[in-house]
Short mmCIF file of C-alpha atoms in Angstrom, two decimals:
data_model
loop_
_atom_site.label_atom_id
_atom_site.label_comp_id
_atom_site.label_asym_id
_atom_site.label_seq_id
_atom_site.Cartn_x
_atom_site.Cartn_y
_atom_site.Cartn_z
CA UNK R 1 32.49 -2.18 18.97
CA UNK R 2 35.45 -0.79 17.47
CA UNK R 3 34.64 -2.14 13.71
CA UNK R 4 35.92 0.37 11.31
CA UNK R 5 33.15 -0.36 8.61
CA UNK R 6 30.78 1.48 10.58
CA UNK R 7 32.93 4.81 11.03
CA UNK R 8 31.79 5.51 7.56
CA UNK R 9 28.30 5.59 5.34
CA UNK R 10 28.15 3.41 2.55
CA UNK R 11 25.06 4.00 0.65
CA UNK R 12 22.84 1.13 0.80
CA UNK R 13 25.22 -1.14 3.18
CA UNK R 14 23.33 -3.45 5.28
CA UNK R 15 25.05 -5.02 7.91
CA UNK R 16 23.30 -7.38 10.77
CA UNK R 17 25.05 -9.30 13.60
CA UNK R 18 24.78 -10.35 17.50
CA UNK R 19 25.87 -9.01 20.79
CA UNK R 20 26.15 -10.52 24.08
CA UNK R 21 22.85 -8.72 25.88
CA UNK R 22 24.28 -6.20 27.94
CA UNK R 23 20.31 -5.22 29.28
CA UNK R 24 18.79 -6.71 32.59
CA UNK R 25 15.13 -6.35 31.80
CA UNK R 26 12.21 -8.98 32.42
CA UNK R 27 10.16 -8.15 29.44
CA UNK R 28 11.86 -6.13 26.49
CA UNK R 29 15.74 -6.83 25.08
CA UNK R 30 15.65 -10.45 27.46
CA UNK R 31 17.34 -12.92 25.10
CA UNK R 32 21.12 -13.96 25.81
CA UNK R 33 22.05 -12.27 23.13
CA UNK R 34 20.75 -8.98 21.04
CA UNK R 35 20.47 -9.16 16.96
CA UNK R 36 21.91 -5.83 16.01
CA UNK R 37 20.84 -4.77 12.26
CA UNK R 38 22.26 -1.38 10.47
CA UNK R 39 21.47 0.38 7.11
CA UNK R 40 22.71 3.34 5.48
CA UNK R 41 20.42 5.32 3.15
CA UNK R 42 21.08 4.57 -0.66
CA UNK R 43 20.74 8.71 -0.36
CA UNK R 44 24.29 9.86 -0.06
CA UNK R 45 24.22 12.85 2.85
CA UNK R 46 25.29 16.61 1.81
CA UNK R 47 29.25 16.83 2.19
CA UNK R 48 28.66 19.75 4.36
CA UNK R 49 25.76 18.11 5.96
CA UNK R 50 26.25 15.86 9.41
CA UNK R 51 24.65 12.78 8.96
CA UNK R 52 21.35 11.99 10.83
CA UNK R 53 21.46 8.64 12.80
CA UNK R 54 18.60 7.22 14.64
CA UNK R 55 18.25 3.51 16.63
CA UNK R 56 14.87 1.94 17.32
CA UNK R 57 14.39 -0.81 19.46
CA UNK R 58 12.15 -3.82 17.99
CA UNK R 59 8.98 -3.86 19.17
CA UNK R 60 8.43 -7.19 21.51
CA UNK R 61 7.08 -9.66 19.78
CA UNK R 62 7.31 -7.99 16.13
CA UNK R 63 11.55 -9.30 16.03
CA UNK R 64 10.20 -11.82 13.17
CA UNK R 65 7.77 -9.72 11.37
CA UNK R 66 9.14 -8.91 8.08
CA UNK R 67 8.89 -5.09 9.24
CA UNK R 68 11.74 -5.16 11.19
CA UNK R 69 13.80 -8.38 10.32
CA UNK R 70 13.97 -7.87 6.71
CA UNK R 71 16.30 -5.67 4.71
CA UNK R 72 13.22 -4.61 2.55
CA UNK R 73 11.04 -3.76 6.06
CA UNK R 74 14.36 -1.95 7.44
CA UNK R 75 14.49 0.37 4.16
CA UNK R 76 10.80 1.33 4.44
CA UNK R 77 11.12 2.24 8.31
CA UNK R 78 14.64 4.71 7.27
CA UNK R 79 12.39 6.28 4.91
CA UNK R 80 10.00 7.51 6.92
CA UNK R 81 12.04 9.58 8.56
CA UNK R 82 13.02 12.76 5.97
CA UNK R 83 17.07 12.71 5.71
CA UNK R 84 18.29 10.07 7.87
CA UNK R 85 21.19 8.74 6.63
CA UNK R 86 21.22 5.46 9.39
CA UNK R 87 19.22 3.75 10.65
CA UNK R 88 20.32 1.53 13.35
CA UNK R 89 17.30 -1.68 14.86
CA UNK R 90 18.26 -3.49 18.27
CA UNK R 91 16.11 -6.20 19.15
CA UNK R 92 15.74 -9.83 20.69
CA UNK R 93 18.05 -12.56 18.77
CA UNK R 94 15.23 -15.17 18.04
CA UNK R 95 15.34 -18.99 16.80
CA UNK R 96 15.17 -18.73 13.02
CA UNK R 97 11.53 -19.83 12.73
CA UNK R 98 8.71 -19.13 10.79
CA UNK R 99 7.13 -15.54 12.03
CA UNK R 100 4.87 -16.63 14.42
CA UNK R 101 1.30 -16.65 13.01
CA UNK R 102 -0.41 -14.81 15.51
CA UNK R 103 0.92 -11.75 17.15
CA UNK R 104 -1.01 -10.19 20.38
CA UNK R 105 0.28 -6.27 21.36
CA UNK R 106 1.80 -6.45 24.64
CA UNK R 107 1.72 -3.65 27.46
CA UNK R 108 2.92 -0.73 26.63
CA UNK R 109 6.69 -0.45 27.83
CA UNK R 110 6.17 3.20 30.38
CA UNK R 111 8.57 6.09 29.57
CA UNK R 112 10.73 5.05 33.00
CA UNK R 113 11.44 1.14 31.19
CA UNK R 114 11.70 2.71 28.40
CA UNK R 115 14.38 5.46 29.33
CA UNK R 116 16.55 2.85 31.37
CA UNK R 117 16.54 0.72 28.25
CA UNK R 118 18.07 3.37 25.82
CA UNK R 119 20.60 4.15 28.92
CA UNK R 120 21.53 0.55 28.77
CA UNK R 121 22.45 0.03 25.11
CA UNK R 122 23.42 3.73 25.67
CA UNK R 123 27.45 2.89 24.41
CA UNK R 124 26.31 -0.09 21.76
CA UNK R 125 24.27 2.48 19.96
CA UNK R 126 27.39 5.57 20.21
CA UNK R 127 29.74 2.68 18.91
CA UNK R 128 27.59 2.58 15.29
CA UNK R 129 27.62 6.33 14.68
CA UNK R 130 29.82 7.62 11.82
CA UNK R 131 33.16 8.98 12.81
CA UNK R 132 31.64 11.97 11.26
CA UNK R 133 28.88 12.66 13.91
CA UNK R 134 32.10 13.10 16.60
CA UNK R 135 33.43 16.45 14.73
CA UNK R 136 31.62 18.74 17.15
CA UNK R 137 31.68 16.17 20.05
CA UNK R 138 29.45 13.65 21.22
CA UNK R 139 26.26 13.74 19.28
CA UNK R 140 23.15 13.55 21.01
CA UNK R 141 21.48 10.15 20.48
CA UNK R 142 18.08 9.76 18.74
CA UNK R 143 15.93 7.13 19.32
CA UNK R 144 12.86 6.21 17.65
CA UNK R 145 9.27 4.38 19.17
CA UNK R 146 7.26 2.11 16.13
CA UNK R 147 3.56 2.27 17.04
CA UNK R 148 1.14 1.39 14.39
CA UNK R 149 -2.72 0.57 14.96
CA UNK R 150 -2.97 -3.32 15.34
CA UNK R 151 -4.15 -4.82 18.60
CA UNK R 152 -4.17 -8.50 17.42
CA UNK R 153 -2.87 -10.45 13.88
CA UNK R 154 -2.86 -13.92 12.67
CA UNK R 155 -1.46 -15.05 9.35
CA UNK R 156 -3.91 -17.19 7.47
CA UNK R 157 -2.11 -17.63 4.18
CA UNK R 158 1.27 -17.56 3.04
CA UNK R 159 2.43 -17.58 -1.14
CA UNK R 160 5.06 -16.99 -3.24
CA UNK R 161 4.94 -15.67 -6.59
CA UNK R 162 7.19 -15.49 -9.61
CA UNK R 163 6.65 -12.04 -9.77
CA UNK R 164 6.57 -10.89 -6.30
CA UNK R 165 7.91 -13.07 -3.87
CA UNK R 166 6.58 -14.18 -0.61
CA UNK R 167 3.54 -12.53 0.55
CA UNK R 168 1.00 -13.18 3.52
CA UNK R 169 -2.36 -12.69 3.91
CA UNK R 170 -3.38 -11.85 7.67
CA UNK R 171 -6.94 -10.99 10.08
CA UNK R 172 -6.39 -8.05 12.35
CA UNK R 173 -7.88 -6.18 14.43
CA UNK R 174 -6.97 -2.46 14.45
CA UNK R 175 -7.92 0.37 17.29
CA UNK R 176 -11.49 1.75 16.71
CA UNK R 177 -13.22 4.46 18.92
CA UNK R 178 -15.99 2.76 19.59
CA UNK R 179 -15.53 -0.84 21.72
CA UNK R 180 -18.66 -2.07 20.50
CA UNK R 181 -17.94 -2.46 16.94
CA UNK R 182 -14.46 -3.95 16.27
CA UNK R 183 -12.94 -2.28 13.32
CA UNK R 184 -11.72 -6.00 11.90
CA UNK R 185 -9.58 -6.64 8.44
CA UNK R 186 -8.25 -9.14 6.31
CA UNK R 187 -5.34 -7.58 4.77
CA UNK R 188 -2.44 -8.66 1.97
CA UNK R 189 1.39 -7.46 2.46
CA UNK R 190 4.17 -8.43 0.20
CA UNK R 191 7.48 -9.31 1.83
CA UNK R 192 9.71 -6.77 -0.58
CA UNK R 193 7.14 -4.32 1.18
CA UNK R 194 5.89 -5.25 4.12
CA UNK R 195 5.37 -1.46 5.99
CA UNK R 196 3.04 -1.44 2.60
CA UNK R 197 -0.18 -2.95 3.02
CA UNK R 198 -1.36 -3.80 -0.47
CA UNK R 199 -5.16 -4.76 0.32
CA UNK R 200 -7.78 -4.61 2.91
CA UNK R 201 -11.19 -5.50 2.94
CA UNK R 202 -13.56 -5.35 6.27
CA UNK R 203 -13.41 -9.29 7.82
CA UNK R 204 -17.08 -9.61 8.74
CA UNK R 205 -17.51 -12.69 11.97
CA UNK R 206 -20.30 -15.35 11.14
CA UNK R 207 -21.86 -17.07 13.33
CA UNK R 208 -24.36 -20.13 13.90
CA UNK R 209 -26.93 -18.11 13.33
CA UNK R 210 -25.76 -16.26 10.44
CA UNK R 211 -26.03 -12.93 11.83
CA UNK R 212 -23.04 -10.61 11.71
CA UNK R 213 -21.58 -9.86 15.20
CA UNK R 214 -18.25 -7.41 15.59
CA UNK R 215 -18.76 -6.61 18.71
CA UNK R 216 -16.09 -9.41 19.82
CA UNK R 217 -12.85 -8.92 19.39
CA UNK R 218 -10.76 -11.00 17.27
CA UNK R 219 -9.13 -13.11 19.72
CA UNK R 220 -12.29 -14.40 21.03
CA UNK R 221 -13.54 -14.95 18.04
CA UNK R 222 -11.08 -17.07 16.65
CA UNK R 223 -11.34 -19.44 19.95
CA UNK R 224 -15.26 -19.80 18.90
CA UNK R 225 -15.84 -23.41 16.93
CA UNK R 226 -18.76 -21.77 15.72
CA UNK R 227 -17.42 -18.84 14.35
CA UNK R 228 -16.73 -18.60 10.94
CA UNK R 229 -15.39 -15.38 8.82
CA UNK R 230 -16.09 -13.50 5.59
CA UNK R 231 -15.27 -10.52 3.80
CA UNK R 232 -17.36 -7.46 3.28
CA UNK R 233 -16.60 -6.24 -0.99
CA UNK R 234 -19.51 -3.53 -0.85
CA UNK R 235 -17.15 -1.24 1.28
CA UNK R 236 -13.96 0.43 0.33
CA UNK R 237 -11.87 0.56 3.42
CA UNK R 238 -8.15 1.43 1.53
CA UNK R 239 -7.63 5.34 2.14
CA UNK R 240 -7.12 6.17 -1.84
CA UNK R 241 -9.69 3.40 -3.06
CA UNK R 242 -12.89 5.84 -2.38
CA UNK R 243 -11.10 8.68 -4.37
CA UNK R 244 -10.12 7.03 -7.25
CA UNK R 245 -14.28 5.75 -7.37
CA UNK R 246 -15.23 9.59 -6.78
CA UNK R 247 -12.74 10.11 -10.09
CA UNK R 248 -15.83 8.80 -12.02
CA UNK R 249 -17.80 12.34 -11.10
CA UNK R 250 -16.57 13.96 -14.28
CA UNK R 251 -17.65 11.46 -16.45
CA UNK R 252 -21.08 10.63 -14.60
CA UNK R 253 -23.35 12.18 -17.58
CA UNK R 254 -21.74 10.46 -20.28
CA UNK R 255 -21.97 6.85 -17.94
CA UNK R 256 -25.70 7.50 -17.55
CA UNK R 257 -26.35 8.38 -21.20
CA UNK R 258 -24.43 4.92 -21.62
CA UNK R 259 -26.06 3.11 -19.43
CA UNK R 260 -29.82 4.47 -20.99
CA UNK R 261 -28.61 3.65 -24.18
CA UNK R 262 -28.41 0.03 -22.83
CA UNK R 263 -24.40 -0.39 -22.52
CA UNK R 264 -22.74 -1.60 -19.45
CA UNK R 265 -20.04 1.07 -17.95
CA UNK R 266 -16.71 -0.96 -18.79
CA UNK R 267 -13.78 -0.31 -16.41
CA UNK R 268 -9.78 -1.68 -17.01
CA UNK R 269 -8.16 -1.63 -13.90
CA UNK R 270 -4.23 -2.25 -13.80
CA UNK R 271 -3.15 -3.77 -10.46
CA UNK R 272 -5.10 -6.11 -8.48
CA UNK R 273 -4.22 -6.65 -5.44
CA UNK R 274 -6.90 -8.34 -3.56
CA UNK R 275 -9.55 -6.79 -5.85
CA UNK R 276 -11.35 -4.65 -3.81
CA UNK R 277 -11.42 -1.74 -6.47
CA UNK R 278 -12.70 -4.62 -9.05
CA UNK R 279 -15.53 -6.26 -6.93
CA UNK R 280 -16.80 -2.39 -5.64
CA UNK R 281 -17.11 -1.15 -9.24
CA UNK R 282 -18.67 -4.61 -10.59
CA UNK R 283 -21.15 -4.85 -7.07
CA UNK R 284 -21.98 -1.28 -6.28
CA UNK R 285 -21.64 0.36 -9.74
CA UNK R 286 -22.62 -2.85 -11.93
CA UNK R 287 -19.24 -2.11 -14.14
CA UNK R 288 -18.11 -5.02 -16.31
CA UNK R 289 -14.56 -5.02 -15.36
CA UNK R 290 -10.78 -5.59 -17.15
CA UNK R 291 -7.93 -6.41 -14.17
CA UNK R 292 -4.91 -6.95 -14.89
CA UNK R 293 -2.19 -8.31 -12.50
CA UNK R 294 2.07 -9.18 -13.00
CA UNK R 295 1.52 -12.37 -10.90
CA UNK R 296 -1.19 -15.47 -10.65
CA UNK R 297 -0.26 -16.12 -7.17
CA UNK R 298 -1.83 -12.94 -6.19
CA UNK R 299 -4.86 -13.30 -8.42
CA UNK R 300 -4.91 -16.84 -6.48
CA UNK R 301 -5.15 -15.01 -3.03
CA UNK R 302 -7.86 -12.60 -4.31
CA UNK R 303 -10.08 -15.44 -5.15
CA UNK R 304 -9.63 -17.74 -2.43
CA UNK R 305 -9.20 -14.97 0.50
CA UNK R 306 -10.73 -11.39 -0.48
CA UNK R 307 -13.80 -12.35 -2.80
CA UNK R 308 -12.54 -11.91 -5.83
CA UNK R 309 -15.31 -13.79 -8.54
CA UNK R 310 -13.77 -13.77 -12.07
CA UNK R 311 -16.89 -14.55 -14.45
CA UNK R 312 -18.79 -12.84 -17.27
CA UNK R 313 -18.83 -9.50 -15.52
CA UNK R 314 -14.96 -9.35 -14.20
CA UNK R 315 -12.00 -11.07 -16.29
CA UNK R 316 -8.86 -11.11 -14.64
CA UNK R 317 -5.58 -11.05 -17.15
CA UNK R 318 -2.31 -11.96 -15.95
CA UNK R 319 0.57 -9.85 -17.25
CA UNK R 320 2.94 -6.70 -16.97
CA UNK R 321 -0.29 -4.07 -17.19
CA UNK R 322 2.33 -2.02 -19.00
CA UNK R 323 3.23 -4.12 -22.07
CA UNK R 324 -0.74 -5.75 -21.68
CA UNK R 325 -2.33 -1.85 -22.10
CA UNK R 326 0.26 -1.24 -25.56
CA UNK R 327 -0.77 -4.81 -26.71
CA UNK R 328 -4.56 -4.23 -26.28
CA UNK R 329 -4.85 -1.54 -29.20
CA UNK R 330 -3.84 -2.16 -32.59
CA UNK R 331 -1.81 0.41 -35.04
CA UNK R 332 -4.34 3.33 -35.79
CA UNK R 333 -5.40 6.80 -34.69
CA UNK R 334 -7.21 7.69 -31.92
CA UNK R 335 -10.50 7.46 -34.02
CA UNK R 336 -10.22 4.44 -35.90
CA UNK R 337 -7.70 1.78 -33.88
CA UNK R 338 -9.96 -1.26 -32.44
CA UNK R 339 -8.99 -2.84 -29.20
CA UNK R 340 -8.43 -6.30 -29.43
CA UNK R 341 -7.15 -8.69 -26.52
CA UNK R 342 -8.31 -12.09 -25.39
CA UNK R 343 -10.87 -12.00 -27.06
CA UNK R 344 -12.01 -7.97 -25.93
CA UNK R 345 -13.18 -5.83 -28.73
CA UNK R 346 -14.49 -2.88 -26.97
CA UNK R 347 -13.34 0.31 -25.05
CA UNK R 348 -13.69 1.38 -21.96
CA UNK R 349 -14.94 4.29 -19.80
CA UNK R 350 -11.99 4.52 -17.23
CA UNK R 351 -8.58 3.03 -16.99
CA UNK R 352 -7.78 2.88 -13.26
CA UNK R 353 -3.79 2.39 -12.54
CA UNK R 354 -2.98 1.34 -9.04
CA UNK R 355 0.24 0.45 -9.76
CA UNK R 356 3.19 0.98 -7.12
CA UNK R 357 7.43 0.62 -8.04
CA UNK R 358 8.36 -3.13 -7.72
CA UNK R 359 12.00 -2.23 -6.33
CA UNK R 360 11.99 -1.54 -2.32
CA UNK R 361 15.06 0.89 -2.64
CA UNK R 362 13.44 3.69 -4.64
CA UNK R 363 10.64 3.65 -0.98
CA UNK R 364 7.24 3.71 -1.76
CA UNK R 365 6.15 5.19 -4.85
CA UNK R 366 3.24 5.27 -7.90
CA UNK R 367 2.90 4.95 -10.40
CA UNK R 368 6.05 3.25 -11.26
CA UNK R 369 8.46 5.09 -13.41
CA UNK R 370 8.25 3.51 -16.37
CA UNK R 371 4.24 4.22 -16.30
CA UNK R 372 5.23 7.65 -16.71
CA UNK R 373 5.27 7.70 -20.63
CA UNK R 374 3.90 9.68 -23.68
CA UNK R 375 3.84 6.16 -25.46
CA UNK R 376 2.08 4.58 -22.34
CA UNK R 377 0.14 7.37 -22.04
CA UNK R 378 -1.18 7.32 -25.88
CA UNK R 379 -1.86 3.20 -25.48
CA UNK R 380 -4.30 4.60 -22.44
CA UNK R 381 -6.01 6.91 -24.68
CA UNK R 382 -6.61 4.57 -27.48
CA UNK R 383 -8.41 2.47 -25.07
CA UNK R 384 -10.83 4.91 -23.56
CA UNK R 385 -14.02 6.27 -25.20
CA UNK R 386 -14.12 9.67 -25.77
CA UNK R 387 -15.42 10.66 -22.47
CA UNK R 388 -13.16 8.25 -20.73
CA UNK R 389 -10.82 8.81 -18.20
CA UNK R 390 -7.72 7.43 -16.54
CA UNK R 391 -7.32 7.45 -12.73
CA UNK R 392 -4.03 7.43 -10.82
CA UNK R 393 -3.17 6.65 -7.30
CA UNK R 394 -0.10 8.35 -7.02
CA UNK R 395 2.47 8.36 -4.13
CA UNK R 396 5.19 10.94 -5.21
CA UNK R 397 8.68 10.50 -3.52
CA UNK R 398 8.87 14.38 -3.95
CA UNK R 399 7.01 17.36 -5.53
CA UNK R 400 9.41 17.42 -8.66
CA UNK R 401 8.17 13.84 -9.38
CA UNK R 402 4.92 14.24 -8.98
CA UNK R 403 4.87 17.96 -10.73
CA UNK R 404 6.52 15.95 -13.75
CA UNK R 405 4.04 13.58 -13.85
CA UNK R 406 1.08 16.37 -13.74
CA UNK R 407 2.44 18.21 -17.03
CA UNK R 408 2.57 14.95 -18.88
CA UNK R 409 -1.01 13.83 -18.24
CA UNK R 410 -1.78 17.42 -18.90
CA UNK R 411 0.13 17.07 -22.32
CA UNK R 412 -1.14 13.90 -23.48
CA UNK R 413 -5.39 14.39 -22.19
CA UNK R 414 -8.19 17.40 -22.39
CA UNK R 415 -7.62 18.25 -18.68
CA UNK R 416 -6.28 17.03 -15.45
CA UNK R 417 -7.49 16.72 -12.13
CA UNK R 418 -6.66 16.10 -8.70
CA UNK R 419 -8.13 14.70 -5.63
CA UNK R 420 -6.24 15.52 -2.25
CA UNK R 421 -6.69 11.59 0.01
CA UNK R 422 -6.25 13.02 2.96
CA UNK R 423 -3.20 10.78 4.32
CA UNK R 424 -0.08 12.82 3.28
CA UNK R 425 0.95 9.93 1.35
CA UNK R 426 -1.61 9.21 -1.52
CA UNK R 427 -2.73 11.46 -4.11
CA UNK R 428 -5.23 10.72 -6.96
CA UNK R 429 -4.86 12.27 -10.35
CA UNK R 430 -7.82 12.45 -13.12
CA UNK R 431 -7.08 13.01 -16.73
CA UNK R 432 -10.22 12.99 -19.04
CA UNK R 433 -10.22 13.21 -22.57
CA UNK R 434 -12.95 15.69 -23.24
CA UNK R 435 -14.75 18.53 -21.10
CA UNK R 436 -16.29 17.26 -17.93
CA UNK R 437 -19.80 16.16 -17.65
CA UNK R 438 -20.72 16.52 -14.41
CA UNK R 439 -23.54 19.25 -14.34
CA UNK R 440 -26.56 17.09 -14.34
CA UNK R 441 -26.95 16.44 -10.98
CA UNK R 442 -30.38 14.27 -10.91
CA UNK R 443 -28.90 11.71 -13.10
CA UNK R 444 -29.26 8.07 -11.94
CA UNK R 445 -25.48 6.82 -12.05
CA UNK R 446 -24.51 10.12 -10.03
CA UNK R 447 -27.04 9.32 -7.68
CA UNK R 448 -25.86 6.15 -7.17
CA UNK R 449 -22.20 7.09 -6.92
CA UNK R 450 -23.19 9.44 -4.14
CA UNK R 451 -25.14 6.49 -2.65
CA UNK R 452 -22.23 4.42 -2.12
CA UNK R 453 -18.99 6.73 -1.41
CA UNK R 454 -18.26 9.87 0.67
CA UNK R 455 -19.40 12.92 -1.56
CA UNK R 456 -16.59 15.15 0.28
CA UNK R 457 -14.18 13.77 -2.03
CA UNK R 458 -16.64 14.84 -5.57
CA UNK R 459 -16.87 17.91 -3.52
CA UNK R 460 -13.14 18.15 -3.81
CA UNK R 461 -12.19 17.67 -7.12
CA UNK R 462 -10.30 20.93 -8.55
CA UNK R 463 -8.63 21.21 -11.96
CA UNK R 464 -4.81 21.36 -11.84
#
């Protein structure tokens, strides 16, 4: 492997190809021939720096998941690792089929296997380091395990959409702590993101009788003629979903005093998804509710597979949220302007924006920039009453970002607020347009919020 285009980085060069399998091993790295994929960071490395490389061997059975035989799934795995500047995957060279629709974790490979398989492709893995890495001798080789939390997966669904591209929608079952109650979800990934799971709603196991049972696991299940399977909406399972709902603390006076008054609490959420966030606010906190989503085939998915019911009480609008939020409010000041869209001529209580970057190369990150906006911001404000709020889920790519996007909220609204998720990853941001109403603590809509969510996350809430 003498190749001279790989004794430099190129940012953003992608290069995959096949090698004669130079591994005798029974169960992992076993086809005649290896598939061999490497990516350089569109992050160009320090001059003075020496370039991190890592390899990874594909996980057995995962070679067609979109994960790890994608360019997009590639990306997202280089960016979890802070400053790696390649990112090289080694894994079985497969027919070019369809990923398989179900996918069953195998043993565990033990750390002996495991050790005489990184010996093995030992030289294959020195030949794809930059020149670079050889300036103070051999560099020591770093090799990376994937482990994530599913036990079993089947793909029920696939779609693609003019806006974003193939997508799946799959069952799994995940590792829970307690055998007897199989932590079981129905789940939507997008193929420009697939280490991003967009949705995911607890799958609930019917049977003849009609009673519940999760003490199966999924496998089994599936094997049962008499087994059919729905999808719980009165839960939020998605780490940020439950924070963004607590968001509504600051308000909760002013949505009781609404709801006395004989109004319905009106929420405009931008990004569907699978509409979890939509059903939970129009189920558990009887909401009328506003989404708005860039692509039908999505909306599609969220009917037919999560339980999305568009009616009276939740319309669904298809459209860029941006340019659909600045086309909802006509010229005027914050006082006088009148929304107007489709046939909507009211405001609403809270703008929720769960809107992530469309473009796999920037890695994970929301809002999108061009959500980031005084004129975006101003459209937002126009549409909320004057207790309103807007709620963010935000996943920064660094603190500068996500500082940046702090002091504009905080220049555009009364005050801002954050809520910390939990995960490292997700943050949620609150910015209200007048002083919080929180104090009365016996009102009915707060006791109901607290009903129907964790309170440690109200409990949590501190102005920024």
């Amino acid at each position: 492997m003498n190749d001279p285009i790989f004794k430099t980085l190129t940012p953003s060069q992608f290069i995959t190809f096949t090698v004669p399998n130079p591994v005798n091993h029974p169960c992992n790295l076993n086809t005649p021939r290896l598939r061999v994929a490497v990516l350089d960071s569109p992050v160009t490395v320090a001059a003075d720096d020496l370039p991190k490389v890592a390899a990874m061997i594909v996980p057995d059975q995962r070679e067609t998941d979109w994960n790890f035989c994608t360019e997009s799934g590639h990306l997202q795995l280089l960016f979890n690792i802070p400053g790696l500047s390649r990112l090289i995957l080694i894994g079985n060279d497969l027919p070019p089929n369809p990923e398989p629709p179900v996918y069953i974790r195998p043993p565990v490979i033990d750390t002996v296997d495991r050790e005489k398989l990184e010996d093995e492709i030992h030289p294959l893995v020195m030949a794809l380091h930059p020149k670079v890495c050889f300036q103070q001798g051999l560099p020591n080789l770093l090799f990376l395990t994937y482990e994530d939390d599913v036990l079993y997966r089947v793909i029920i669904a696939r779609f693609v959409g003019p806006f974003v591209g193939e997508f799946v929608v799959e069952d799994v079952e995940m590792e829970s702590n307690n055998d007897s109650d199989k932590k079981l979800r129905r789940r939507l990934r997008f193929k420009r993101m697939p280490n991003l799971i967009q949705s995911q709603v607890p799958l609930i196991p019917i049977l003849d009788d009609g009673q519940s049972n999760t003490k199966l696991d999924l496998e089994s299940l599936r094997k049962m003629k008499n087994a059919t399977f729905d999808v719980d909406t009165t839960v939020l399972v998605h780490p940020y979903l439950t924070p963004m709902v607590s968001g509504l603390f600051l308000i909760a006076s002013h949505l009781n005093d609404r709801i006395e008054q004989g109004f319905t609490p009106r929420a405009l959420c931008l990004g569907v998804g699978g509409g979890a966030l939509l059903s939970f606010l129009n189920t558990q906190m009887q909401f009328e509710v506003v989404g708005v989503e860039a692509d039908e085939a999505v909306l599609s998915a969220a009917k037919q597979y999560f339980g999305l019911n568009n009616g009276k009480s939740i319309q669904l609008i298809v459209g860029d949220a941006i340019e659909v939020i600045q086309s909802f409010v006509t010229k005027g000041d914050t006082h006088d302007s009148q929304v107007s869209f489709q046939g909507l001529d009211d405001k609403f209580d809270v703008v929720m924006a769960d809107l992530d970057s469309s473009e796999a190369r920037n890695g994970i990150s929301a809002p999108p920039p061009e959500f980031v906006k005084k004129s975006v911001f101003q459209a937002v404000r126009l549409l909320l009453h004057d207790h309103g709020v807007l709620i963010i889920n935000v996943v920064p790519q660094n603190e500068v970002i996500y500082m940046n996007l702090v002091q504009q909220l905080k220049d555009a609204f009364h005050k801002v607020y954050g809520i910390d998720v939990g995960n490292q990853d997700n943050f949620v941001l609150v910015a209200t347009l007048s002083p919080s109403s929180s104090n009365d603590h016996d009102n009915t809509f707060l006791k109901r919020l607290r009903s129907v969510i964790q309170g440690a996350y109200m409990d949590s809430i501190v102005e920024l």
